[in-house]
Amino acid sequence: MDDSILQTIKTYYPSLSQGQKKVASYLIDHKEEGAIMTASKLGRKVGVSETTVIRLAHVLGFHGYSHMQDAIRSNWLQSSQSPSLGEAVKEVDRFYQVAEQEKRVFSHMMDQLNPDELRKAADYMMNADRVFIGGFGGSYAAAYWFYYALRQLRERVMLSSSEGLMPEDMVDMNERSTVIIFSFPRYRREGKELVDAARKAGASIIAFTDKPLSPVGREADVTITTEERMDTDYHSIAGAVSVSEMVIQTAAGKYGDQVQARQQKIELMYAEQGMFLE
């Protein structure tokens, strides 16, 4: 372990709680494991709570456990002769970075969500004569999930292919229709073309996108965002699915009788066809 960190632990050791002392001693004796363990795992290993581990980091002058661990990793990697440990630490770092990015997406998403917009989206899609769903390239996965979920709630739901809607699909689009578009960077041209077709037909438009002024966001009647005001190039498919799930659950709650009648018919067909193992 780096001498400065070791000296810091020695300086503060007499004032630490018994639990914090156990963590500090373990970090000194097992620096390799301390370099890659999460706070919760380290706590379980030593027999203390995760909170105790985090408090130790603060007592030692770090902003949090991750900052203390970064210092341990950095100095251990410099002195370590074990390539396998170095790779393990790098892999944990990658996992940690993804987890932190997802946490930031969800945090921003919850701060910016407008319940009125979710309810408005539910009304548009449940009261339309037909619903057209589009998602192209990397956005197709979220669009397909929404298509599958919405078909549990209502009939006449159509999904684009990953490359675009066929003219035969769009010919029935009119002012009573609702178009739902998923569009995340890098924005595909097909998404804007679908929105333009919807606007020409007089259909209502719901956009799931990363920010209000994305190419489809600024054209939609309802724009539901996941990464608004985030200063990053990271884009989360998990965020897109989660916010669309909120709209599905809003619709299911508001249109309960209509949804329940359809789901009973679907479940009966599932049973007759023996579709599921359990």
PDB file of N, CA and C in Angstrom, residues 206-255:
ATOM      1  N   ILE A 206     -45.605  10.922 -30.029  1.00  0.00           N
ATOM      2  CA  ILE A 206     -44.939  10.765 -28.737  1.00  0.00           C
ATOM      3  C   ILE A 206     -43.489  10.395 -29.019  1.00  0.00           C
ATOM      4  N   ALA A 207     -42.554  11.132 -28.439  1.00  0.00           N
ATOM      5  CA  ALA A 207     -41.133  10.857 -28.655  1.00  0.00           C
ATOM      6  C   ALA A 207     -40.474  10.439 -27.353  1.00  0.00           C
ATOM      7  N   PHE A 208     -39.784   9.315 -27.383  1.00  0.00           N
ATOM      8  CA  PHE A 208     -38.870   8.917 -26.318  1.00  0.00           C
ATOM      9  C   PHE A 208     -37.469   9.212 -26.837  1.00  0.00           C
ATOM     10  N   THR A 209     -36.790  10.136 -26.195  1.00  0.00           N
ATOM     11  CA  THR A 209     -35.496  10.565 -26.712  1.00  0.00           C
ATOM     12  C   THR A 209     -34.639  11.072 -25.565  1.00  0.00           C
ATOM     13  N   ASP A 210     -33.440  11.543 -25.865  1.00  0.00           N
ATOM     14  CA  ASP A 210     -32.529  11.924 -24.790  1.00  0.00           C
ATOM     15  C   ASP A 210     -32.691  13.371 -24.341  1.00  0.00           C
ATOM     16  N   LYS A 211     -33.230  14.247 -25.220  1.00  0.00           N
ATOM     17  CA  LYS A 211     -33.377  15.646 -24.837  1.00  0.00           C
ATOM     18  C   LYS A 211     -34.503  16.291 -25.641  1.00  0.00           C
ATOM     19  N   PRO A 212     -35.113  17.361 -25.118  1.00  0.00           N
ATOM     20  CA  PRO A 212     -36.279  17.952 -25.774  1.00  0.00           C
ATOM     21  C   PRO A 212     -36.006  18.453 -27.181  1.00  0.00           C
ATOM     22  N   LEU A 213     -34.789  18.917 -27.459  1.00  0.00           N
ATOM     23  CA  LEU A 213     -34.482  19.499 -28.757  1.00  0.00           C
ATOM     24  C   LEU A 213     -33.760  18.534 -29.687  1.00  0.00           C
ATOM     25  N   SER A 214     -33.900  17.228 -29.438  1.00  0.00           N
ATOM     26  CA  SER A 214     -33.395  16.257 -30.410  1.00  0.00           C
ATOM     27  C   SER A 214     -34.233  16.377 -31.683  1.00  0.00           C
ATOM     28  N   PRO A 215     -33.791  15.812 -32.796  1.00  0.00           N
ATOM     29  CA  PRO A 215     -34.544  15.967 -34.046  1.00  0.00           C
ATOM     30  C   PRO A 215     -36.003  15.554 -33.959  1.00  0.00           C
ATOM     31  N   VAL A 216     -36.323  14.511 -33.180  1.00  0.00           N
ATOM     32  CA  VAL A 216     -37.731  14.124 -33.044  1.00  0.00           C
ATOM     33  C   VAL A 216     -38.383  14.799 -31.844  1.00  0.00           C
ATOM     34  N   GLY A 217     -37.592  15.115 -30.814  1.00  0.00           N
ATOM     35  CA  GLY A 217     -38.143  15.717 -29.609  1.00  0.00           C
ATOM     36  C   GLY A 217     -38.807  17.052 -29.874  1.00  0.00           C
ATOM     37  N   ARG A 218     -38.206  17.859 -30.713  1.00  0.00           N
ATOM     38  CA  ARG A 218     -38.764  19.192 -30.961  1.00  0.00           C
ATOM     39  C   ARG A 218     -39.991  19.171 -31.858  1.00  0.00           C
ATOM     40  N   GLU A 219     -40.292  18.011 -32.483  1.00  0.00           N
ATOM     41  CA  GLU A 219     -41.447  17.891 -33.367  1.00  0.00           C
ATOM     42  C   GLU A 219     -42.642  17.224 -32.689  1.00  0.00           C
ATOM     43  N   ALA A 220     -42.424  16.607 -31.522  1.00  0.00           N
ATOM     44  CA  ALA A 220     -43.452  15.758 -30.913  1.00  0.00           C
ATOM     45  C   ALA A 220     -44.468  16.552 -30.104  1.00  0.00           C
ATOM     46  N   ASP A 221     -45.658  15.980 -29.968  1.00  0.00           N
ATOM     47  CA  ASP A 221     -46.679  16.550 -29.087  1.00  0.00           C
ATOM     48  C   ASP A 221     -46.339  16.269 -27.624  1.00  0.00           C
ATOM     49  N   VAL A 222     -45.748  15.108 -27.374  1.00  0.00           N
ATOM     50  CA  VAL A 222     -45.277  14.737 -26.037  1.00  0.00           C
ATOM     51  C   VAL A 222     -43.855  14.233 -26.178  1.00  0.00           C
ATOM     52  N   THR A 223     -42.935  14.847 -25.445  1.00  0.00           N
ATOM     53  CA  THR A 223     -41.531  14.425 -25.491  1.00  0.00           C
ATOM     54  C   THR A 223     -41.115  13.968 -24.103  1.00  0.00           C
ATOM     55  N   ILE A 224     -40.719  12.694 -24.014  1.00  0.00           N
ATOM     56  CA  ILE A 224     -40.293  12.114 -22.737  1.00  0.00           C
ATOM     57  C   ILE A 224     -38.805  11.815 -22.845  1.00  0.00           C
ATOM     58  N   THR A 225     -38.019  12.431 -21.962  1.00  0.00           N
ATOM     59  CA  THR A 225     -36.562  12.369 -22.090  1.00  0.00           C
ATOM     60  C   THR A 225     -35.930  11.525 -20.985  1.00  0.00           C
ATOM     61  N   THR A 226     -34.736  11.037 -21.286  1.00  0.00           N
ATOM     62  CA  THR A 226     -34.008  10.219 -20.315  1.00  0.00           C
ATOM     63  C   THR A 226     -32.727  10.873 -19.826  1.00  0.00           C
ATOM     64  N   GLU A 227     -32.064  11.662 -20.666  1.00  0.00           N
ATOM     65  CA  GLU A 227     -30.733  12.167 -20.309  1.00  0.00           C
ATOM     66  C   GLU A 227     -30.625  13.678 -20.464  1.00  0.00           C
ATOM     67  N   GLU A 228     -31.740  14.355 -20.301  1.00  0.00           N
ATOM     68  CA  GLU A 228     -31.764  15.808 -20.397  1.00  0.00           C
ATOM     69  C   GLU A 228     -30.810  16.422 -19.375  1.00  0.00           C
ATOM     70  N   ARG A 229     -30.059  17.411 -19.816  1.00  0.00           N
ATOM     71  CA  ARG A 229     -29.121  18.181 -18.983  1.00  0.00           C
ATOM     72  C   ARG A 229     -27.919  17.363 -18.534  1.00  0.00           C
ATOM     73  N   MET A 230     -27.693  16.207 -19.115  1.00  0.00           N
ATOM     74  CA  MET A 230     -26.498  15.422 -18.767  1.00  0.00           C
ATOM     75  C   MET A 230     -25.349  15.803 -19.690  1.00  0.00           C
ATOM     76  N   ASP A 231     -24.237  16.152 -19.102  1.00  0.00           N
ATOM     77  CA  ASP A 231     -23.061  16.548 -19.872  1.00  0.00           C
ATOM     78  C   ASP A 231     -22.191  15.325 -20.118  1.00  0.00           C
ATOM     79  N   THR A 232     -22.649  14.456 -21.005  1.00  0.00           N
ATOM     80  CA  THR A 232     -21.943  13.206 -21.288  1.00  0.00           C
ATOM     81  C   THR A 232     -22.368  12.663 -22.634  1.00  0.00           C
ATOM     82  N   ASP A 233     -21.534  11.825 -23.209  1.00  0.00           N
ATOM     83  CA  ASP A 233     -21.873  11.156 -24.462  1.00  0.00           C
ATOM     84  C   ASP A 233     -22.460   9.773 -24.217  1.00  0.00           C
ATOM     85  N   TYR A 234     -22.651   9.415 -22.948  1.00  0.00           N
ATOM     86  CA  TYR A 234     -23.167   8.089 -22.620  1.00  0.00           C
ATOM     87  C   TYR A 234     -24.690   8.077 -22.770  1.00  0.00           C
ATOM     88  N   HIS A 235     -25.217   7.039 -23.418  1.00  0.00           N
ATOM     89  CA  HIS A 235     -26.651   6.920 -23.621  1.00  0.00           C
ATOM     90  C   HIS A 235     -27.100   5.531 -23.166  1.00  0.00           C
ATOM     91  N   SER A 236     -28.189   5.502 -22.409  1.00  0.00           N
ATOM     92  CA  SER A 236     -28.592   4.280 -21.716  1.00  0.00           C
ATOM     93  C   SER A 236     -29.851   3.679 -22.312  1.00  0.00           C
ATOM     94  N   ILE A 237     -29.756   2.460 -22.833  1.00  0.00           N
ATOM     95  CA  ILE A 237     -30.941   1.739 -23.285  1.00  0.00           C
ATOM     96  C   ILE A 237     -31.803   1.374 -22.077  1.00  0.00           C
ATOM     97  N   ALA A 238     -31.173   1.156 -20.929  1.00  0.00           N
ATOM     98  CA  ALA A 238     -31.937   0.842 -19.712  1.00  0.00           C
ATOM     99  C   ALA A 238     -32.829   2.007 -19.329  1.00  0.00           C
ATOM    100  N   GLY A 239     -32.331   3.234 -19.472  1.00  0.00           N
ATOM    101  CA  GLY A 239     -33.140   4.399 -19.164  1.00  0.00           C
ATOM    102  C   GLY A 239     -34.340   4.520 -20.085  1.00  0.00           C
ATOM    103  N   ALA A 240     -34.130   4.226 -21.371  1.00  0.00           N
ATOM    104  CA  ALA A 240     -35.226   4.299 -22.339  1.00  0.00           C
ATOM    105  C   ALA A 240     -36.316   3.286 -22.018  1.00  0.00           C
ATOM    106  N   VAL A 241     -35.922   2.072 -21.669  1.00  0.00           N
ATOM    107  CA  VAL A 241     -36.907   1.037 -21.342  1.00  0.00           C
ATOM    108  C   VAL A 241     -37.629   1.383 -20.043  1.00  0.00           C
ATOM    109  N   SER A 242     -36.903   1.913 -19.067  1.00  0.00           N
ATOM    110  CA  SER A 242     -37.528   2.230 -17.778  1.00  0.00           C
ATOM    111  C   SER A 242     -38.568   3.332 -17.907  1.00  0.00           C
ATOM    112  N   VAL A 243     -38.253   4.384 -18.651  1.00  0.00           N
ATOM    113  CA  VAL A 243     -39.208   5.476 -18.770  1.00  0.00           C
ATOM    114  C   VAL A 243     -40.408   5.057 -19.609  1.00  0.00           C
ATOM    115  N   SER A 244     -40.201   4.181 -20.585  1.00  0.00           N
ATOM    116  CA  SER A 244     -41.344   3.691 -21.362  1.00  0.00           C
ATOM    117  C   SER A 244     -42.204   2.747 -20.524  1.00  0.00           C
ATOM    118  N   GLU A 245     -41.586   2.020 -19.596  1.00  0.00           N
ATOM    119  CA  GLU A 245     -42.348   1.183 -18.664  1.00  0.00           C
ATOM    120  C   GLU A 245     -43.254   2.046 -17.785  1.00  0.00           C
ATOM    121  N   MET A 246     -42.788   3.241 -17.430  1.00  0.00           N
ATOM    122  CA  MET A 246     -43.620   4.147 -16.645  1.00  0.00           C
ATOM    123  C   MET A 246     -44.886   4.525 -17.408  1.00  0.00           C
ATOM    124  N   VAL A 247     -44.740   4.744 -18.713  1.00  0.00           N
ATOM    125  CA  VAL A 247     -45.908   5.088 -19.531  1.00  0.00           C
ATOM    126  C   VAL A 247     -46.852   3.890 -19.624  1.00  0.00           C
ATOM    127  N   ILE A 248     -46.295   2.687 -19.796  1.00  0.00           N
ATOM    128  CA  ILE A 248     -47.130   1.484 -19.855  1.00  0.00           C
ATOM    129  C   ILE A 248     -47.908   1.311 -18.564  1.00  0.00           C
ATOM    130  N   GLN A 249     -47.257   1.470 -17.430  1.00  0.00           N
ATOM    131  CA  GLN A 249     -47.929   1.293 -16.146  1.00  0.00           C
ATOM    132  C   GLN A 249     -48.949   2.399 -15.892  1.00  0.00           C
ATOM    133  N   THR A 250     -48.652   3.604 -16.360  1.00  0.00           N
ATOM    134  CA  THR A 250     -49.624   4.694 -16.248  1.00  0.00           C
ATOM    135  C   THR A 250     -50.883   4.357 -17.032  1.00  0.00           C
ATOM    136  N   ALA A 251     -50.714   3.841 -18.251  1.00  0.00           N
ATOM    137  CA  ALA A 251     -51.858   3.462 -19.081  1.00  0.00           C
ATOM    138  C   ALA A 251     -52.625   2.302 -18.463  1.00  0.00           C
ATOM    139  N   ALA A 252     -51.904   1.310 -17.951  1.00  0.00           N
ATOM    140  CA  ALA A 252     -52.555   0.147 -17.359  1.00  0.00           C
ATOM    141  C   ALA A 252     -53.399   0.542 -16.150  1.00  0.00           C
ATOM    142  N   GLY A 253     -52.902   1.510 -15.371  1.00  0.00           N
ATOM    143  CA  GLY A 253     -53.657   1.954 -14.210  1.00  0.00           C
ATOM    144  C   GLY A 253     -54.855   2.804 -14.574  1.00  0.00           C
ATOM    145  N   LYS A 254     -54.691   3.688 -15.542  1.00  0.00           N
ATOM    146  CA  LYS A 254     -55.764   4.613 -15.902  1.00  0.00           C
ATOM    147  C   LYS A 254     -56.869   3.940 -16.709  1.00  0.00           C
ATOM    148  N   TYR A 255     -56.508   2.937 -17.498  1.00  0.00           N
ATOM    149  CA  TYR A 255     -57.480   2.247 -18.357  1.00  0.00           C
ATOM    150  C   TYR A 255     -57.631   0.800 -17.907  1.00  0.00           C
TER     151      TYR A 255
END
